[in-house]
mmCIF file of C-alpha atoms in Angstrom:
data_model
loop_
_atom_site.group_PDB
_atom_site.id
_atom_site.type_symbol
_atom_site.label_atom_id
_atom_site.label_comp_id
_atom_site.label_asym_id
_atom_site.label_seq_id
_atom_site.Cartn_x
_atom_site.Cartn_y
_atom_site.Cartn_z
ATOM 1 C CA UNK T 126 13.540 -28.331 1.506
ATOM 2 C CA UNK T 127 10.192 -28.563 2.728
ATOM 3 C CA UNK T 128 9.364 -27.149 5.710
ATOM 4 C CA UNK T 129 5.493 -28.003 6.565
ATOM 5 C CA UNK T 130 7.028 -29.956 9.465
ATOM 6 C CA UNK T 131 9.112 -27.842 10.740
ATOM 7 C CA UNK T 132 6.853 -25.965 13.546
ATOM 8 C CA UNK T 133 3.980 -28.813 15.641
ATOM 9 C CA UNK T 134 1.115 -27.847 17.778
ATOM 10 C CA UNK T 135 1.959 -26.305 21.244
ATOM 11 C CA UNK T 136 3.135 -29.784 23.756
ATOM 12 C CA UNK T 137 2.419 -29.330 27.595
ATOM 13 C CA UNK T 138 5.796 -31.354 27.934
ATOM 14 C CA UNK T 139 7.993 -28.548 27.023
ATOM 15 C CA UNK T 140 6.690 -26.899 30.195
ATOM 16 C CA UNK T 141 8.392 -30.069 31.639
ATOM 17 C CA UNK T 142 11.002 -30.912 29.953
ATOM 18 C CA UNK T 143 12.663 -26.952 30.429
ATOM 19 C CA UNK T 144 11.727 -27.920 33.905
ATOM 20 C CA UNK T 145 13.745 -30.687 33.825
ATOM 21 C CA UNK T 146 16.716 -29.011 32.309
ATOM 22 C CA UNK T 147 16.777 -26.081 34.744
ATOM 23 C CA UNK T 148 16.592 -28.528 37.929
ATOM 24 C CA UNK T 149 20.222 -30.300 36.427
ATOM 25 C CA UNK T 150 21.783 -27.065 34.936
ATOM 26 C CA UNK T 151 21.047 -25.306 38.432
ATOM 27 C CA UNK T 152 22.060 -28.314 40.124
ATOM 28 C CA UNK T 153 25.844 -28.060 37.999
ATOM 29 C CA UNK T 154 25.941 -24.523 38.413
ATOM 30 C CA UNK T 155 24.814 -23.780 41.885
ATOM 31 C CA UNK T 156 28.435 -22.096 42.787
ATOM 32 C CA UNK T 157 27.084 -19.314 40.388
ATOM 33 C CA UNK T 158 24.799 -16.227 40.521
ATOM 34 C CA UNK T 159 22.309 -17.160 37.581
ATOM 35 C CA UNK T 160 19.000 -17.479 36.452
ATOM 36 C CA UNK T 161 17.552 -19.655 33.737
ATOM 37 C CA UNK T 162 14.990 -18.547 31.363
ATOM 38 C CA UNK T 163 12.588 -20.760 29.037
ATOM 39 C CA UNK T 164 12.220 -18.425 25.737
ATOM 40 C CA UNK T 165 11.273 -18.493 22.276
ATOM 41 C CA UNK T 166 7.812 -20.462 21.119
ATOM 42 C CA UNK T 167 7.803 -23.385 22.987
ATOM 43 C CA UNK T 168 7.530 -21.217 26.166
ATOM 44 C CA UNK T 169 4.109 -19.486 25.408
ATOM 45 C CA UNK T 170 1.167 -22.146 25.831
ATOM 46 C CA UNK T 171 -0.740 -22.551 22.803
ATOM 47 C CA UNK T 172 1.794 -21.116 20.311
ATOM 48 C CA UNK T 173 2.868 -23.560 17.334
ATOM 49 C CA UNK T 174 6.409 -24.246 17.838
ATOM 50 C CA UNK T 175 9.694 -26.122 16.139
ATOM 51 C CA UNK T 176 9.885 -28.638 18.809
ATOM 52 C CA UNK T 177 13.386 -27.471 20.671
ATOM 53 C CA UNK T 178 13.323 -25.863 23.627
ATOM 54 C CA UNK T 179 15.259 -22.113 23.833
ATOM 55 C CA UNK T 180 17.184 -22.229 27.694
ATOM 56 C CA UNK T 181 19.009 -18.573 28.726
ATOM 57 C CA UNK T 182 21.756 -18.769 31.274
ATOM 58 C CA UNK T 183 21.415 -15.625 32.915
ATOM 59 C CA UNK T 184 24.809 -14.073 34.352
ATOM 60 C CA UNK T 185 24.809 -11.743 37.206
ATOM 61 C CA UNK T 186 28.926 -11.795 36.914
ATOM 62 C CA UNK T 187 30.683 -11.686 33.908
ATOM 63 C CA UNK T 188 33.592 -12.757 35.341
ATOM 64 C CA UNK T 189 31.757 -16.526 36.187
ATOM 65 C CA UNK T 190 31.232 -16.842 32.130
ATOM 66 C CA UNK T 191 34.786 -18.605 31.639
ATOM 67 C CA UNK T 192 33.745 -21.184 34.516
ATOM 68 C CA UNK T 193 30.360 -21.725 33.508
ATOM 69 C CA UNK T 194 31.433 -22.934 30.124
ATOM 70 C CA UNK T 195 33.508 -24.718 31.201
ATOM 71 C CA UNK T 196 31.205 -26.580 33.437
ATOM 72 C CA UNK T 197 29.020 -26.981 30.668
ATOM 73 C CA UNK T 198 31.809 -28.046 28.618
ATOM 74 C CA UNK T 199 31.642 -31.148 30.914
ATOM 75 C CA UNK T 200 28.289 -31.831 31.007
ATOM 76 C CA UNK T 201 28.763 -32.465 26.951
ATOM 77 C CA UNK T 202 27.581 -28.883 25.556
ATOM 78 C CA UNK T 203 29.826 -28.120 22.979
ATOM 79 C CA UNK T 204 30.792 -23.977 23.120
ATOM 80 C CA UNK T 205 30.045 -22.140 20.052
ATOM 81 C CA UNK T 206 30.956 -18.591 20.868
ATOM 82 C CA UNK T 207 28.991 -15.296 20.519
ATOM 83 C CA UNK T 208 27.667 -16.201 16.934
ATOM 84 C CA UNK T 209 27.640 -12.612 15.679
ATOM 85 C CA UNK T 210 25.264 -11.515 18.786
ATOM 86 C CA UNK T 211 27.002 -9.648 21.658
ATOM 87 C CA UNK T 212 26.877 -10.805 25.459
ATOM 88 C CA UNK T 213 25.231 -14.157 23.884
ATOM 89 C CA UNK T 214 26.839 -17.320 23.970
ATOM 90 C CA UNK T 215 25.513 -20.696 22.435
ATOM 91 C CA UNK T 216 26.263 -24.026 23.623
ATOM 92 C CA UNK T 217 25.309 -27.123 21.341
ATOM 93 C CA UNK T 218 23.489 -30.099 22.865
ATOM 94 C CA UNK T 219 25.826 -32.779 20.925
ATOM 95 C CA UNK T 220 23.512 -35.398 21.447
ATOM 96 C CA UNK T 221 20.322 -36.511 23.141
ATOM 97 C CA UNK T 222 22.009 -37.252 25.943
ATOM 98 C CA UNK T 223 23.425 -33.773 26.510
ATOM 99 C CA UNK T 224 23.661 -32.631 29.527
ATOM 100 C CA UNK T 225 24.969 -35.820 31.145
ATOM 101 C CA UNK T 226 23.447 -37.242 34.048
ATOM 102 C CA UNK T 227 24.213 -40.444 35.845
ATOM 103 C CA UNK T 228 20.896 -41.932 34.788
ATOM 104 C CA UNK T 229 22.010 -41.032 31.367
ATOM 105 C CA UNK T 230 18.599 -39.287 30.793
ATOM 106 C CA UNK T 231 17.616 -38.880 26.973
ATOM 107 C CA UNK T 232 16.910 -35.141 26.820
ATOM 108 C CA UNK T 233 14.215 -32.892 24.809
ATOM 109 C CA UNK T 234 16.200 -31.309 22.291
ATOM 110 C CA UNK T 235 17.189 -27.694 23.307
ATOM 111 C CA UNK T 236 19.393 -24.442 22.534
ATOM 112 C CA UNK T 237 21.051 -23.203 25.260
ATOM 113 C CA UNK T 238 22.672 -20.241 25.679
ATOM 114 C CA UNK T 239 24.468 -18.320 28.503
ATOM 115 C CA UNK T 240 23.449 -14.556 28.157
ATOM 116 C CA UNK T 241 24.900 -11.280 30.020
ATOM 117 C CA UNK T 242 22.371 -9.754 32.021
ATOM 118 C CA UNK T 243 22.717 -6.736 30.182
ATOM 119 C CA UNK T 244 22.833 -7.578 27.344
ATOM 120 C CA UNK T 245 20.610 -6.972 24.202
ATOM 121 C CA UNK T 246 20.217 -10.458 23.039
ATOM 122 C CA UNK T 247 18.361 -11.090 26.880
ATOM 123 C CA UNK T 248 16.884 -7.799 26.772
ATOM 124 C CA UNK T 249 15.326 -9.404 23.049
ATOM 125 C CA UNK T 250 14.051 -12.933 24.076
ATOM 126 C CA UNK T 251 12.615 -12.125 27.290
ATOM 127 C CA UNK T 252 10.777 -8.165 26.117
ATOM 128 C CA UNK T 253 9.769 -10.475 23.003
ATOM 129 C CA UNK T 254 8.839 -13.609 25.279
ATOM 130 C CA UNK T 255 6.621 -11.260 28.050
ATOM 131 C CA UNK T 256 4.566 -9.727 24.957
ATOM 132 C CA UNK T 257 3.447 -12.873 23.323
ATOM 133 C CA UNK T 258 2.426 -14.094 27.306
ATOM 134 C CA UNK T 259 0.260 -11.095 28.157
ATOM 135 C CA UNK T 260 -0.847 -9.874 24.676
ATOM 136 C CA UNK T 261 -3.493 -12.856 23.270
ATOM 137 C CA UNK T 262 -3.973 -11.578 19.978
ATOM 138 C CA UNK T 263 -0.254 -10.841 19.390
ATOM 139 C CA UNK T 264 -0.025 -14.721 20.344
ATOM 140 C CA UNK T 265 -2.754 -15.751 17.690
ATOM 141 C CA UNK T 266 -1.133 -13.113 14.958
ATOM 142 C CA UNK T 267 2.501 -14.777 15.367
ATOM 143 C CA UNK T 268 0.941 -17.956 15.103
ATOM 144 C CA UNK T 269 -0.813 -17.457 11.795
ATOM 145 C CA UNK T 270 2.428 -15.726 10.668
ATOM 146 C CA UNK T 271 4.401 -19.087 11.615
ATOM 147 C CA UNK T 272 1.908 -21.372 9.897
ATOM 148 C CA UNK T 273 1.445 -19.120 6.751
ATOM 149 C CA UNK T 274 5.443 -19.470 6.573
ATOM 150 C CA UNK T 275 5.537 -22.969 6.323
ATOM 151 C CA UNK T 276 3.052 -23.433 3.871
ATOM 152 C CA UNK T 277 5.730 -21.797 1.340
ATOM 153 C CA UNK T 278 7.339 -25.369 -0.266
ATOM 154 C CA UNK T 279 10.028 -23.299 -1.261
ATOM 155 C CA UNK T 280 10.993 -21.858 2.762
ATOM 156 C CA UNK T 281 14.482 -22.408 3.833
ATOM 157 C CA UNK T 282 14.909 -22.715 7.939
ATOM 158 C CA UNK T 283 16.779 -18.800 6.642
ATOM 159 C CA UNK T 284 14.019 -17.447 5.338
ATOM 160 C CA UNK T 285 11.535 -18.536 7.783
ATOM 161 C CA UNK T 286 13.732 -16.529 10.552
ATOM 162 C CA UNK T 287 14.110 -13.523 8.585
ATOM 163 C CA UNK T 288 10.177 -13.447 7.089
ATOM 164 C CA UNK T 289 9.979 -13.364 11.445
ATOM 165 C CA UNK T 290 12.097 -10.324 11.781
ATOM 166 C CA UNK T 291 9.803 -7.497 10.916
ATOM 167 C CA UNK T 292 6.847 -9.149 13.243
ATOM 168 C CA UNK T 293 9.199 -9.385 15.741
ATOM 169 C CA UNK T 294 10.784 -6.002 15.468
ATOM 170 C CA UNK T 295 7.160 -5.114 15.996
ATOM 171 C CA UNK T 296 6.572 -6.519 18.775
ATOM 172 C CA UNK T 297 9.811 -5.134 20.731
ATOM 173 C CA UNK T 298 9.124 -1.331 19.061
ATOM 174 C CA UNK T 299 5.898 -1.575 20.943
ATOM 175 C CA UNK T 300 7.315 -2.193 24.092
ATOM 176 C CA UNK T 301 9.764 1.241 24.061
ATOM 177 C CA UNK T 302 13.241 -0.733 22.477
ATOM 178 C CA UNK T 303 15.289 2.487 20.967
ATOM 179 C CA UNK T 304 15.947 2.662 17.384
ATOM 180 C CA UNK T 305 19.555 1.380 17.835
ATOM 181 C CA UNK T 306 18.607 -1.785 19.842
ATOM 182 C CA UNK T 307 16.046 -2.420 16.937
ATOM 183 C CA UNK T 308 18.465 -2.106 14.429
ATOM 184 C CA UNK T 309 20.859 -4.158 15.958
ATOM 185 C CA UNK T 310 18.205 -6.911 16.369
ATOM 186 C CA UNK T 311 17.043 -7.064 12.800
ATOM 187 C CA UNK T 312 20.948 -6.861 11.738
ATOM 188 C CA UNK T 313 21.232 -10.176 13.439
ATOM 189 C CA UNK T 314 18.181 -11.788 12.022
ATOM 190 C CA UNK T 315 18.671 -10.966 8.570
#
């Protein structure tokens, strides 16, 4: 499978469309102590992206995780569990119309997850996500990694995350993550 396609030019409307997304998933979960993140590419203006947002649920409480899913459970998000990644827990947007709304609103297409405060997977996106914003030329160097990716005919959707892995292991190093929190990272990209 070819994946030239798979990553577009940065779009000013992912700004707006995570905007969007917050506003209704605060809205449904306003009972709870929680903070929503936009991370991965499509949060860093400029940056070449796959066109899906990446959302982060932030617990404060542990306890509220149960709830919360279920909640989202209602709004149409279908729970997938921890995937292999501690204290991280991915929801699938079924359809474009995921969440529901009563205007039945067709939505950008987005991963959501509900992350522990503490825990690494957080720790990862947002250490990762704060580089790429206040580091330019680690911006631009991700980038051309990205689009030199792609250009491989033969690139699976697996191999493009795990040819990632070691640029963003970098990254995190850089910014004092231990040895074991690296480790544990690239274990779960590769």
């Amino acid at each position: 499978m070819c994946l030239t396609n798979l990553i577009v030019p940065y779009d000013p409307d992912w700004k707006t469309g995570f905007e969007e997304l917050k506003q209704v998933l605060m809205a449904a979960l306003s009972h709870f102590e929680i903070d929503i993140q936009h991370i991965g590419s499509t949060s860093i203006p400029g940056l070449c992206a796959k066109p899906i947002l990446d959302i982060d649920i932030v617990l404060s409480a542990r306890e509220d995780k149960d709830a919360i899913s279920v909640r989202l459970e209602e709004l149409g998000y279908k729970n997938a569990g921890e995937q292999g990644i501690a204290g991280r827990f991915a929801f699938k947007q079924l359809s474009g119309r995921v969440p529901k709304t009563h205007n039945d609103k067709n939505w950008q297409a987005h991963h959501l997850y509900v992350c522990y405060s503490d825990s690494l997977a957080l720790k990862n996106h947002l250490v990762f996500r704060n580089a790429l914003l206040t580091e330019p030329s680690l911006m631009s160097r991700y980038a051309q990694l990205k689009q030199e990716l792609v250009k491989d005919v033969y690139m699976t959707r697996e191999d493009y995350t795990k040819r990632k892995t070691a640029f963003i292991v970098s990254v995190l190093a850089s910014a004092c993550l231990d040895e074991k929190e690296l480790n544990e990272i690239t274990k779960a990209n590769l």
